[in-house]
C-alpha cells in the first residue's frame, strides 16, 4: 500500500536531526553593559532598589493581536521602555552568542544570525506574559533571543512549547542567562513571585539560505525511491471508486509559518525543517518531482477519556502555497490521505482546542487545530494538474496561451494529467443548489471553465481528449458569453459532434434520476439564444431539452390539486415559459414553437390560464415580430376562452354549499367526507372518530385548502370532529370572476 511508503518516508526523514525549537546558551560571566537614557548604567547584578527606580522610566508593554497593537494587563503585564533610548555593549561577545544560537537551533553552518535589539523589559511581582507567538517584525526574522540580566527574583520562568516538548528556563541572580527560540514557538513568562525580572529581547534575523546544506546521499537515494513508489502505486479513493495513482503528497513540517515567511521560500526554513527539506528537495529532483512550500491547517478529533487519546477523525487543508513565480496564493486544498509527517500533530501545541461532552459512540472528545508548514511534492508532469485543481480558470487561460504559441504537445500532456481530477473540479465550480432560482448560477465558475474547455476544443486535434474535457459539463453551465467558443468548436468539429455533446450535457447528471436545470438559466434563454443567433441549429439543441424539462414540471403541477401553492408555482413556470418562447423568437425556432403551441392547445385543465397569463403579460412589451415568432400570440385565445368561461359561469345559488371533493384518496373516511362536501344543503357535520382518523381528515382538508373549518369537541369517547363549510365557498368564485374580468380587460386593450 502507498500508505506504507509515506510512513517509511516520515521515519527516514526523522533520522538524527535535532528537533530543538529553543535552547539555553552558555551563561555569560562578563555581563553586557546596559545604559538607559536618563537612568544611566544598570550596574549588574541589578539591586531591588535600582530595579524599582528603573520602572519609573517605563510604560505598560503592549502586545500584537493580528494587525492591532493592544495594551491589556490580562495578557501582558510588564514594563517596557518605548520612548527611552537603551544602549547595550556586549564587549565583543555577541557574535559568539549568535553562532552558538545558530548551532543550537539546528541552522546550517552556511547561515549566520544577526541580532536586532527589540526592547528592555522589567517584570515586577505578579507580572507575566500569557502564552503567545512572536510576530515577524522583519522578512528575515526567524526567532527571538531573550537575555535575562542578573537580578534577585523568583518565578518569572520562560516556558517554551515546541515539537520537542515544553522547556522551562530560569534566570540567575549572578549570571546573564540567554535563551534562543524560533518565532513560531508558543512561549510564556510565568508570574514573578518576588523581586524583579529584567530582560533584553532581540529579533534573530537569518542571513543565508537554510536549504543549502549537505545531505546524506544514502538518505536522498532512499527518499527518492519511496517517492517513486508512492506515485507509481495505485490506491483506492477515500470514499470508494477505482484505484488510481496519487498526484501529490504533502509532508508536514514541525514549525508553523506565516504567509510573510512563506514568501521567503525554503531558504528561511527553521532547524529540523530545513534539514528534512534539503533531503526531500534533493530526492524529489532525483525522482522527477517538483516541490513547493505551503501552509497547512490540521484538525484532529480525539477521545479525551483514554490515556492515549484515540484518534477519531482528522483532516488537513493546504491554505497557501508558493508558486514557481514566487507568489503566495490561497489554495484551500484538502489533502485527503496523501499526507505524512515525522512529528505527529498531537506532539505540537495546538493554536486552538475545544472539548465536547459525550457524543454518540464516543465519550468526551477534544478538537484541536494546528498550523504547520508543508512541503507539497508531485511528479513534474503533473504540475499543471495540481495547480489547476486550486486555480483551474487561471491555469486553463495560461494553457490557451501556450496553444497560441503552438505548444500543443505539451498542452495535451498537461490536460491528460488533469483528467482524473477534472470532473471534481467542474463539479466544485457550480453553486451548491443549481436547481433554485436564487442559487447564483449566473456567477458559476463552471461556466467559465466550460467556456475555456470549448476554446480548447477549437485548437486541440485529439478528439478523445476534447470529448473527455467536455463530458463533465451540464447544459446549464452554458452561458451567453460561452456562445462564441461553442460556435467556434462546432465549426471546427462539425454539427454531428455538437449534437452528441448536447445529448451528453443534458443527461450526464443522474443524481435525481434526470437532469435538473436551474430556473435562473432558463430565465436567461433569450440572451443565450440571441448569442447563438448565427447558429439556430445549436440554439435548437438548447431549447429542445429546456422545453422537455419545463413541460415535465408543468405537467406535475397540472396533475396536483389546484391549491394556491400550486397556482403560484404554475405562475412562476409561466415566467419560465415566456423566457423559453423568448429564446424561440430570437432564433425563429418553428419546431419548438409548434411543440409548445400544440401542447398548450391540447391541455385540458383550466389551470393552464394561470400558466399563460404571466407569459402573456411579459410578452406585452415585445414587438410584433418577436411576439409572432414566439407563438404566444397563438396562445392568447386559450387564455381568453378560459377567462371568459370563468366570467360567464353561473352564479352560485345562495343556498348551494356544495364543494368539489379532492380526488387524492378513496378510503372510507374520504368517501364520507366527499358525501358531506357535495351535499349542497348540509353545512355542518358532527363526526365521532378516533384521533388518528381525525388527523387524516385534517390533513385532507388542509392539503386541498377546502373552505371548511375542522375542530374537535372533546366530550365523550370518541371525541367529535366538527366540520363547518365557510362563506369562502362563495367568496372564492366571486374573486376568481373579478380577477378573470380584469385580466380579460387588459388583454382586450392590448389586442385593440
XYZ file of C-alpha atoms in Angstrom:
752
model
C 0.000 0.000 0.000
C 1.182 3.531 -0.774
C 0.445 4.432 2.864
C 3.440 2.281 3.804
C 5.682 4.328 1.538
C 4.563 7.534 3.275
C 5.199 6.054 6.708
C 8.665 4.921 5.639
C 9.399 8.376 4.248
C 8.370 10.014 7.541
C 10.619 7.676 9.529
C 13.521 8.191 7.126
C 13.319 11.973 7.435
C 13.369 11.673 11.224
C 16.972 10.455 11.094
C 19.267 12.013 13.647
C 18.000 15.534 13.027
C 17.698 17.788 16.031
C 14.159 18.884 16.755
C 15.072 21.675 19.173
C 12.928 24.762 18.833
C 14.570 26.501 21.788
C 17.859 26.322 23.678
C 19.601 27.914 26.638
C 23.032 29.181 25.666
C 26.205 29.319 27.698
C 25.856 31.762 30.588
C 27.936 34.920 30.436
C 30.120 35.775 33.373
C 31.045 39.123 31.807
C 27.717 40.853 31.710
C 26.725 43.133 28.847
C 26.777 46.795 29.815
C 23.269 48.271 29.581
C 22.745 52.036 29.659
C 19.279 53.634 29.807
C 18.957 57.296 28.889
C 18.180 59.385 31.954
C 18.857 56.467 34.276
C 22.413 55.573 33.463
C 24.195 52.212 33.573
C 22.238 49.363 35.188
C 25.339 48.118 37.110
C 24.734 44.362 37.118
C 23.694 42.414 39.132
C 20.840 44.867 39.500
C 19.653 45.573 43.022
C 15.997 45.696 44.012
C 16.207 49.414 44.723
C 17.729 50.190 41.338
C 15.127 47.983 39.636
C 12.287 49.888 41.305
C 13.783 53.186 40.176
C 14.188 51.857 36.637
C 10.453 51.059 36.456
C 9.645 54.761 36.819
C 11.122 55.286 33.325
C 8.904 52.599 31.701
C 5.398 52.256 30.306
C 2.959 49.315 30.214
C 4.103 46.965 27.443
C 1.705 46.287 24.535
C 1.302 43.104 22.525
C 0.319 42.374 18.949
C -3.040 40.801 18.025
C -3.427 40.408 14.277
C -2.918 43.823 12.757
C -3.548 45.596 16.075
C -1.254 46.562 18.941
C -3.042 46.397 22.284
C -2.374 47.036 25.951
C -4.149 44.505 28.159
C -2.637 43.539 31.503
C -4.708 40.345 31.470
C -2.488 39.195 28.583
C 0.803 41.024 29.028
C 1.673 42.664 32.317
C 5.182 44.156 32.287
C 7.090 47.410 31.755
C 8.993 48.405 28.629
C 10.970 51.498 27.575
C 9.448 52.594 24.284
C 10.487 56.243 24.410
C 13.731 55.809 26.343
C 16.915 55.001 24.355
C 18.713 51.851 25.546
C 22.313 51.020 24.636
C 23.910 47.579 25.083
C 27.635 46.858 24.948
C 28.371 43.126 24.632
C 32.146 43.579 24.952
C 32.572 41.798 21.610
C 30.792 38.632 22.762
C 27.556 38.946 20.752
C 28.913 37.219 17.628
C 29.876 34.190 19.705
C 26.413 34.157 21.289
C 24.755 34.264 17.885
C 26.951 31.489 16.491
C 26.032 29.294 19.446
C 22.333 30.124 18.906
C 22.605 29.149 15.218
C 24.094 25.798 16.097
C 21.690 25.140 18.977
C 18.665 25.828 16.765
C 19.918 23.422 14.109
C 20.577 26.023 11.411
C 23.278 25.033 8.899
C 26.792 26.441 9.088
C 26.257 28.160 5.729
C 23.963 30.630 7.540
C 24.501 33.188 10.265
C 22.242 35.046 12.680
C 22.089 38.767 13.218
C 20.569 40.334 16.369
C 18.223 43.304 16.101
C 17.550 44.900 19.503
C 13.851 44.989 20.316
C 13.222 46.043 23.911
C 14.227 46.229 27.556
C 11.558 44.723 29.848
C 11.121 44.741 33.609
C 8.719 42.340 35.352
C 7.898 43.047 38.986
C 5.990 40.893 41.443
C 2.811 39.379 39.915
C 3.625 40.415 36.346
C 3.660 37.908 33.474
C 3.118 37.358 29.734
C 0.420 34.862 28.670
C 1.178 32.171 26.020
C 1.819 33.774 22.629
C 3.922 33.678 19.481
C 6.310 36.443 18.487
C 5.241 38.407 15.416
C 7.651 38.633 12.495
C 8.995 42.164 12.539
C 11.277 41.645 9.548
C 11.196 39.357 6.493
C 14.448 37.792 7.709
C 13.243 37.193 11.279
C 13.285 33.530 12.332
C 13.483 33.696 16.092
C 13.986 35.626 19.277
C 16.830 35.998 21.755
C 15.942 36.622 25.413
C 18.730 37.873 27.676
C 17.824 37.652 31.381
C 20.060 40.043 33.286
C 21.355 39.043 36.746
C 18.979 40.272 39.437
C 17.466 38.628 42.533
C 13.975 37.302 41.744
C 11.902 34.120 41.877
C 9.261 32.859 39.481
C 9.137 34.555 36.090
C 10.210 31.376 34.261
C 10.282 31.477 30.454
C 8.348 28.443 29.182
C 8.730 27.490 25.507
C 6.455 24.931 23.835
C 7.816 23.263 20.701
C 7.889 19.994 18.726
C 10.447 18.739 21.224
C 8.102 19.348 24.149
C 7.935 22.011 26.834
C 11.122 23.621 28.160
C 11.399 25.887 31.190
C 14.218 28.443 31.534
C 15.018 30.279 34.759
C 17.119 33.364 35.339
C 20.008 33.826 37.786
C 20.864 36.442 40.388
C 24.545 36.303 39.428
C 24.846 35.306 35.729
C 23.438 36.538 32.454
C 21.058 33.857 31.110
C 20.439 33.678 27.354
C 17.695 31.704 25.586
C 17.148 31.458 21.820
C 13.943 30.103 20.276
C 12.098 30.107 16.971
C 9.490 32.815 16.486
C 6.639 30.351 15.851
C 7.224 28.586 19.194
C 4.458 29.366 21.666
C 6.032 30.727 24.846
C 5.031 32.457 28.053
C 6.503 34.167 31.080
C 5.105 32.848 34.364
C 4.226 35.344 37.119
C 7.147 36.765 39.085
C 6.809 35.786 42.740
C 9.481 38.018 44.295
C 11.998 40.593 43.087
C 12.362 41.851 39.520
C 12.969 40.031 36.223
C 14.928 42.325 33.864
C 15.446 41.161 30.285
C 16.702 42.317 26.897
C 14.915 40.929 23.835
C 16.314 40.712 20.306
C 14.874 39.676 16.973
C 17.033 36.987 15.378
C 17.463 37.702 11.666
C 18.666 34.973 9.335
C 21.337 35.643 6.742
C 21.953 32.911 4.194
C 19.873 30.056 2.787
C 18.949 27.144 5.053
C 18.218 24.923 2.063
C 21.894 24.979 1.015
C 23.311 22.283 3.236
C 24.994 18.940 2.851
C 22.715 15.911 2.896
C 23.466 12.223 3.154
C 23.479 10.604 -0.275
C 22.001 7.366 1.050
C 19.067 9.218 2.636
C 18.398 11.090 -0.603
C 18.522 7.886 -2.653
C 16.143 6.060 -0.304
C 13.738 9.013 -0.175
C 13.757 9.206 -3.986
C 12.877 5.506 -4.188
C 9.975 5.961 -1.765
C 8.672 8.950 -3.730
C 8.798 6.967 -6.964
C 6.957 4.032 -5.413
C 4.326 6.326 -3.914
C 3.499 7.887 -7.256
C 3.512 4.535 -9.068
C 1.288 2.610 -6.634
C -2.497 2.867 -7.248
C -4.629 3.495 -4.190
C -8.392 3.381 -3.719
C -10.095 6.763 -3.152
C -11.069 7.559 0.411
C -14.806 7.310 -0.374
C -14.742 4.465 -2.878
C -14.059 4.220 -6.580
C -11.438 2.805 -8.875
C -7.852 2.774 -7.563
C -5.665 5.491 -9.075
C -2.074 6.602 -8.675
C -1.651 9.631 -6.364
C -0.996 13.015 -7.943
C 0.757 14.582 -4.931
C 1.862 14.128 -1.347
C 2.265 16.614 1.480
C 4.952 16.330 4.150
C 4.071 18.342 7.266
C 6.890 20.328 8.840
C 7.361 20.756 12.571
C 7.198 24.539 12.601
C 4.396 26.881 11.640
C 4.992 29.761 9.233
C 3.092 32.856 8.176
C 2.337 33.882 4.582
C 5.029 36.515 5.033
C 7.578 33.824 5.881
C 6.264 31.622 3.095
C 7.156 34.337 0.591
C 10.813 33.965 1.588
C 10.825 30.387 0.288
C 12.605 27.259 1.501
C 15.709 29.277 2.340
C 14.019 30.503 5.546
C 13.025 27.130 6.982
C 13.840 26.579 10.642
C 16.081 23.954 12.191
C 14.907 20.410 11.587
C 12.534 21.606 8.858
C 15.493 22.871 6.838
C 17.374 19.584 7.243
C 14.414 17.478 6.163
C 13.532 19.823 3.304
C 17.082 19.547 1.973
C 16.728 15.758 1.776
C 13.260 15.924 0.255
C 14.104 18.504 -2.402
C 17.180 16.542 -3.473
C 15.161 13.308 -3.536
C 12.335 14.939 -5.476
C 14.747 16.144 -8.132
C 16.163 12.636 -8.475
C 12.629 11.139 -8.677
C 11.459 13.629 -11.330
C 9.234 15.614 -8.980
C 8.616 19.257 -8.106
C 8.468 20.647 -4.555
C 6.583 23.683 -3.338
C 6.399 25.268 0.102
C 2.956 25.660 1.663
C 0.961 26.256 4.839
C -1.423 23.650 6.239
C -4.178 23.670 8.836
C -4.660 20.351 10.622
C -7.804 19.448 12.581
C -7.919 16.382 14.848
C -10.737 14.945 16.958
C -9.582 12.633 19.737
C -11.194 10.623 22.511
C -10.243 12.567 25.621
C -11.005 9.729 28.031
C -8.309 7.216 27.183
C -4.685 7.908 28.114
C -3.508 7.697 24.510
C -6.315 9.936 23.203
C -7.573 7.647 20.447
C -7.824 9.474 17.112
C -11.458 9.604 15.943
C -11.128 11.818 12.874
C -8.656 14.165 11.243
C -8.389 16.351 8.201
C -5.831 18.727 6.751
C -6.171 21.620 4.352
C -3.437 23.355 2.441
C -4.301 27.041 2.893
C -1.461 28.730 0.941
C 1.411 27.777 -1.289
C 4.302 29.419 -3.069
C 4.050 29.494 -6.859
C 7.089 28.998 -9.128
C 6.916 32.741 -9.787
C 7.386 33.431 -6.045
C 3.801 34.500 -5.334
C 1.944 33.398 -2.202
C -1.589 32.334 -3.149
C -4.522 30.974 -1.155
C -5.460 27.485 -2.305
C -7.863 25.802 0.151
C -6.882 22.295 -0.995
C -7.981 19.262 1.010
C -5.037 16.902 1.464
C -7.097 13.694 1.932
C -4.863 10.689 2.685
C -1.706 11.650 0.731
C -0.113 13.274 3.752
C 2.629 12.294 6.178
C 4.775 13.768 8.946
C 7.684 12.700 11.086
C 6.275 14.545 14.094
C 2.584 13.849 14.789
C 0.434 16.921 15.325
C -0.519 15.808 18.824
C 3.137 16.325 19.832
C 2.855 20.001 18.893
C 0.989 22.793 20.631
C -2.440 23.424 19.127
C -3.367 27.006 18.347
C -6.982 26.262 19.333
C -8.872 23.465 21.096
C -12.430 22.681 22.039
C -13.855 19.994 24.327
C -17.168 18.218 23.787
C -19.177 16.027 26.127
C -20.296 12.506 25.326
C -21.120 12.126 21.632
C -22.744 9.055 20.059
C -20.444 6.065 20.447
C -17.670 8.235 21.908
C -17.083 9.691 25.325
C -15.594 13.121 25.956
C -13.790 14.376 22.855
C -11.322 17.144 22.175
C -10.925 19.013 18.891
C -7.522 20.552 18.215
C -6.338 22.766 15.384
C -2.712 23.170 14.316
C -0.828 25.453 11.910
C 2.019 23.622 10.163
C 4.351 24.284 7.301
C 4.183 21.750 4.482
C 6.238 20.566 1.535
C 3.980 19.573 -1.344
C 5.507 17.216 -3.895
C 4.178 15.996 -7.244
C 5.613 14.408 -10.388
C 6.803 17.156 -12.722
C 4.441 16.019 -15.474
C 1.514 16.557 -13.051
C 2.482 20.103 -12.060
C -0.267 21.594 -14.227
C -2.874 19.193 -12.818
C -2.015 20.167 -9.244
C -2.033 23.898 -9.941
C -5.265 23.618 -11.924
C -7.031 21.936 -9.028
C -6.695 25.133 -6.971
C -6.986 27.758 -9.736
C -8.468 25.993 -12.782
C -9.635 29.110 -14.609
C -6.251 30.786 -14.387
C -4.333 27.672 -15.409
C -6.573 26.930 -18.401
C -6.095 30.507 -19.618
C -2.331 30.007 -19.415
C -2.740 26.766 -21.338
C -4.594 28.571 -24.121
C -1.696 30.992 -24.406
C 0.647 28.036 -24.802
C -1.564 26.659 -27.560
C -1.379 30.035 -29.269
C 2.412 29.581 -29.151
C 1.920 26.165 -30.851
C 2.773 24.096 -27.774
C 0.037 21.558 -28.490
C 2.100 18.539 -27.440
C 2.861 19.982 -24.005
C -0.674 21.297 -23.545
C -2.207 17.920 -24.407
C 0.180 16.188 -21.988
C -0.803 18.526 -19.173
C -4.511 18.126 -19.900
C -4.233 14.338 -19.770
C -2.643 14.665 -16.330
C -5.604 16.810 -15.286
C -8.304 14.341 -16.371
C -8.528 12.245 -13.151
C -9.467 15.304 -11.070
C -11.256 17.256 -13.813
C -14.844 16.079 -13.069
C -14.474 17.092 -9.414
C -13.030 20.476 -10.412
C -16.028 21.164 -12.667
C -18.469 19.943 -10.028
C -16.896 22.131 -7.346
C -17.224 25.129 -9.649
C -21.013 25.028 -9.509
C -23.270 26.668 -6.903
C -24.387 24.195 -4.263
C -28.070 24.320 -5.286
C -28.237 24.942 -9.014
C -31.907 23.964 -9.207
C -33.049 27.010 -7.211
C -33.653 30.243 -8.993
C -31.729 32.196 -6.371
C -28.704 29.898 -6.454
C -26.488 32.437 -8.210
C -25.952 30.226 -11.230
C -25.043 33.260 -13.343
C -21.812 33.558 -11.344
C -20.856 29.887 -11.637
C -17.141 29.186 -12.102
C -18.200 26.083 -14.042
C -19.493 28.411 -16.764
C -16.038 29.969 -17.077
C -14.463 26.509 -17.211
C -16.984 25.485 -19.874
C -16.012 28.471 -21.988
C -12.307 27.650 -21.639
C -12.866 23.949 -22.401
C -14.760 24.895 -25.569
C -11.937 27.248 -26.510
C -9.505 24.343 -26.113
C -11.784 22.222 -28.290
C -11.209 24.690 -31.116
C -7.457 24.124 -31.134
C -6.756 20.557 -29.945
C -6.591 17.734 -32.503
C -7.070 14.886 -30.002
C -10.826 14.207 -30.249
C -10.882 11.778 -27.305
C -9.148 14.333 -25.081
C -11.568 17.065 -26.161
C -14.643 14.917 -25.509
C -13.345 13.877 -22.091
C -12.751 17.524 -21.152
C -16.302 18.474 -22.152
C -18.083 15.449 -20.688
C -18.470 16.661 -17.045
C -20.403 19.784 -18.009
C -24.167 20.238 -17.785
C -26.435 22.117 -20.115
C -26.974 24.914 -17.641
C -23.226 25.543 -17.438
C -23.725 27.097 -20.890
C -23.931 30.900 -20.738
C -24.348 33.654 -23.351
C -20.671 34.519 -23.035
C -19.838 30.897 -23.941
C -21.607 31.104 -27.309
C -18.599 32.313 -29.290
C -16.426 29.357 -28.342
C -19.350 26.924 -28.702
C -19.890 28.136 -32.251
C -16.167 28.032 -32.950
C -15.790 24.477 -31.631
C -18.821 23.353 -33.641
C -17.418 24.948 -36.798
C -14.169 23.044 -36.300
C -15.555 19.672 -35.201
C -18.886 19.549 -37.054
C -22.614 19.643 -36.322
C -22.862 15.907 -35.530
C -20.175 16.344 -32.891
C -22.088 19.272 -31.372
C -25.361 17.314 -31.292
C -23.648 14.426 -29.471
C -22.158 16.821 -26.920
C -25.540 18.423 -26.164
C -27.038 14.986 -25.533
C -24.252 14.299 -23.027
C -24.629 17.636 -21.270
C -28.341 17.144 -20.679
C -28.200 13.541 -19.457
C -24.937 13.438 -17.525
C -26.413 14.470 -14.162
C -28.128 11.394 -12.734
C -28.247 12.402 -9.071
C -32.020 12.908 -9.274
C -32.743 10.291 -11.949
C -32.869 13.016 -14.596
C -31.120 16.228 -15.451
C -32.118 19.205 -13.321
C -31.799 22.637 -14.901
C -31.629 25.834 -12.883
C -34.534 28.252 -13.186
C -32.135 31.195 -13.477
C -30.564 29.520 -16.521
C -33.977 29.127 -18.177
C -34.700 32.804 -17.468
C -31.534 33.667 -19.433
C -32.546 31.669 -22.515
C -33.424 34.751 -24.634
C -29.940 36.184 -24.054
C -28.285 32.821 -24.744
C -30.266 32.236 -27.935
C -29.519 35.781 -29.070
C -25.815 34.991 -28.713
C -26.375 31.833 -30.798
C -28.462 33.594 -33.458
C -25.980 32.831 -36.249
C -26.284 29.115 -35.460
C -30.011 28.321 -34.983
C -29.179 24.601 -35.049
C -27.139 24.986 -31.844
C -29.867 27.080 -30.267
C -32.361 24.305 -31.064
C -30.193 21.856 -29.097
C -30.546 24.261 -26.163
C -34.273 24.891 -26.498
C -35.407 21.295 -27.034
C -34.153 19.920 -23.683
C -35.188 23.136 -21.935
C -38.767 22.640 -23.174
C -38.698 18.943 -22.206
C -37.583 19.890 -18.688
C -40.141 22.712 -18.360
C -43.004 20.599 -19.727
C -42.295 17.906 -17.124
C -42.511 20.457 -14.326
C -45.709 21.978 -15.685
C -47.383 18.578 -16.078
C -46.504 17.695 -12.474
C -48.274 20.861 -11.293
C -51.287 20.255 -13.512
C -51.653 16.769 -12.013
C -51.736 18.146 -8.452
C -54.740 19.630 -6.680
C -55.177 23.286 -7.766
C -54.273 24.792 -4.398
C -52.949 28.339 -4.019
C -49.420 26.942 -3.675
C -49.771 25.009 -6.928
C -51.236 28.032 -8.731
C -48.362 30.224 -7.562
C -45.901 27.629 -8.786
C -47.711 27.444 -12.110
C -47.465 31.234 -12.378
C -43.694 31.012 -11.764
C -43.467 28.403 -14.512
C -45.353 30.823 -16.750
C -42.458 33.268 -16.352
C -40.082 30.498 -17.434
C -42.371 29.667 -20.374
C -42.088 33.284 -21.518
C -38.297 33.028 -21.289
C -38.308 29.810 -23.308
C -40.524 31.312 -26.013
C -38.411 34.471 -25.936
C -35.457 32.241 -26.854
C -37.577 30.630 -29.582
C -38.276 34.073 -31.004
C -34.584 35.034 -31.009
C -33.730 32.223 -33.464
C -37.218 31.698 -35.011
C -37.260 28.028 -33.957
C -40.515 26.969 -35.598
C -40.224 23.354 -34.431
C -40.147 24.212 -30.705
C -42.779 26.898 -31.227
C -45.108 24.322 -32.776
C -44.456 21.813 -29.975
C -45.281 24.339 -27.263
C -48.352 25.654 -29.058
C -49.761 22.178 -29.734
C -49.152 21.054 -26.173
C -50.924 24.115 -24.733
C -53.856 23.715 -27.103
C -54.289 20.092 -26.051
C -54.148 20.849 -22.306
C -57.463 20.017 -20.669
C -57.073 21.792 -17.318
C -58.308 25.336 -16.769
C -55.163 25.887 -14.629
C -53.320 26.458 -17.916
C -54.653 30.005 -17.782
C -52.542 30.540 -14.647
C -49.539 29.427 -16.742
C -50.273 31.558 -19.795
C -51.284 34.815 -18.113
C -47.794 35.653 -16.682
C -46.233 34.751 -20.025
C -48.687 36.926 -21.947
C -48.123 39.807 -19.536
C -44.357 39.629 -20.175
C -44.953 39.444 -23.935
C -46.928 42.710 -23.870
C -43.605 44.589 -24.077
C -42.365 42.621 -27.119
C -42.563 43.977 -30.639
C -44.991 42.370 -33.075
C -42.365 40.320 -34.912
C -40.891 38.931 -31.710
C -44.335 38.074 -30.317
C -45.331 36.344 -33.545
C -42.155 34.243 -33.665
C -42.611 33.202 -30.045
C -46.041 31.678 -30.671
C -47.561 33.439 -27.670
C -49.969 35.266 -29.962
C -51.447 31.879 -30.892
C -51.852 31.020 -27.209
C -53.841 34.135 -26.351
C -57.211 32.579 -27.417
C -56.669 29.701 -24.987
C -56.326 32.070 -22.037
C -59.138 34.263 -23.311
C -61.540 31.321 -23.547
C -60.794 30.192 -20.008
C -61.147 33.735 -18.639
C -64.450 34.164 -20.469
C -65.718 30.860 -19.092
C -64.852 31.960 -15.560
C -66.698 35.249 -16.013
C -69.779 33.643 -17.603
C -70.021 30.727 -15.180
C -73.435 30.648 -13.457
C -73.508 32.466 -10.146
C -73.845 30.035 -7.245
C -77.287 29.967 -5.604
C -77.346 31.431 -2.075
C -78.267 28.056 -0.575
C -75.772 25.982 -2.594
C -72.986 24.930 -0.214
C -71.611 22.115 -2.355
C -67.833 21.718 -2.678
C -65.942 19.548 -5.150
C -64.183 16.839 -3.110
C -60.455 16.151 -3.513
C -59.653 13.116 -5.635
C -56.416 12.079 -3.919
C -57.835 9.434 -1.571
C -60.597 6.790 -1.929
C -60.673 5.448 1.646
C -63.979 5.049 3.551
C -63.333 8.200 5.564
C -62.834 10.274 2.408
C -65.978 8.739 0.878
C -67.952 10.022 3.862
C -66.180 13.387 3.630
C -66.976 13.570 -0.100
C -70.656 12.955 0.593
C -70.727 15.847 3.050
C -68.854 18.176 0.683
C -71.093 17.527 -2.353
C -74.313 17.940 -0.356
C -75.478 21.429 -1.350
C -77.675 21.868 1.750
C -75.536 20.426 4.542
C -73.185 22.955 6.182
C -72.126 21.187 9.379
C -71.046 17.600 10.019
C -70.535 16.271 13.557
C -68.428 13.165 13.224
C -67.318 10.993 16.188
C -63.952 9.347 15.444
C -60.619 8.349 16.901
C -57.599 10.644 16.939
C -55.712 9.029 14.040
C -58.789 9.247 11.817
C -59.335 12.894 12.765
C -55.733 13.625 11.811
C -56.305 12.068 8.387
C -59.335 14.296 7.745
C -57.387 17.361 8.993
C -54.629 16.541 6.513
C -57.040 16.098 3.586
C -58.894 19.369 4.254
C -55.764 21.463 4.809
C -53.878 19.887 1.921
C -56.690 20.628 -0.535
C -57.338 24.083 1.015
C -61.058 23.293 1.319
C -63.283 26.128 2.634
C -64.110 24.023 5.689
C -63.142 24.514 9.327
C -62.398 21.477 11.462
C -62.478 21.476 15.247
C -62.674 18.733 17.843
C -65.286 18.692 20.589
C -63.527 16.831 23.356
C -66.583 15.468 25.175
C -67.271 11.781 25.473
C -65.500 8.940 23.709
C -64.606 9.115 20.926
C -64.248 12.872 20.551
C -66.361 14.547 17.895
C -64.841 16.153 14.780
C -66.956 19.153 13.764
C -66.712 20.207 10.092
C -68.232 23.543 9.032
C -68.383 24.962 5.497
C -67.471 28.673 5.393
C -68.548 31.649 3.294
C -65.277 31.184 1.387
C -67.352 28.781 -0.781
C -68.971 31.847 -2.386
C -66.122 34.352 -1.979
C -63.624 32.282 -3.958
C -65.849 32.178 -7.013
C -66.502 35.913 -6.747
C -62.762 36.646 -6.597
C -61.995 34.330 -9.486
C -64.670 36.032 -11.614
C -63.334 39.518 -10.779
C -59.707 38.552 -11.462
C -60.705 36.993 -14.779
C -62.550 40.152 -15.780
C -59.527 42.332 -15.008
C -57.187 40.077 -16.960
C -59.509 39.832 -19.935
C -59.921 43.602 -19.958
C -56.150 44.084 -20.031
C -55.575 41.658 -22.885
C -58.551 43.089 -24.711
C -56.944 46.546 -24.633
C -53.671 45.042 -25.867
C -55.387 43.371 -28.813
C -57.018 46.669 -29.791
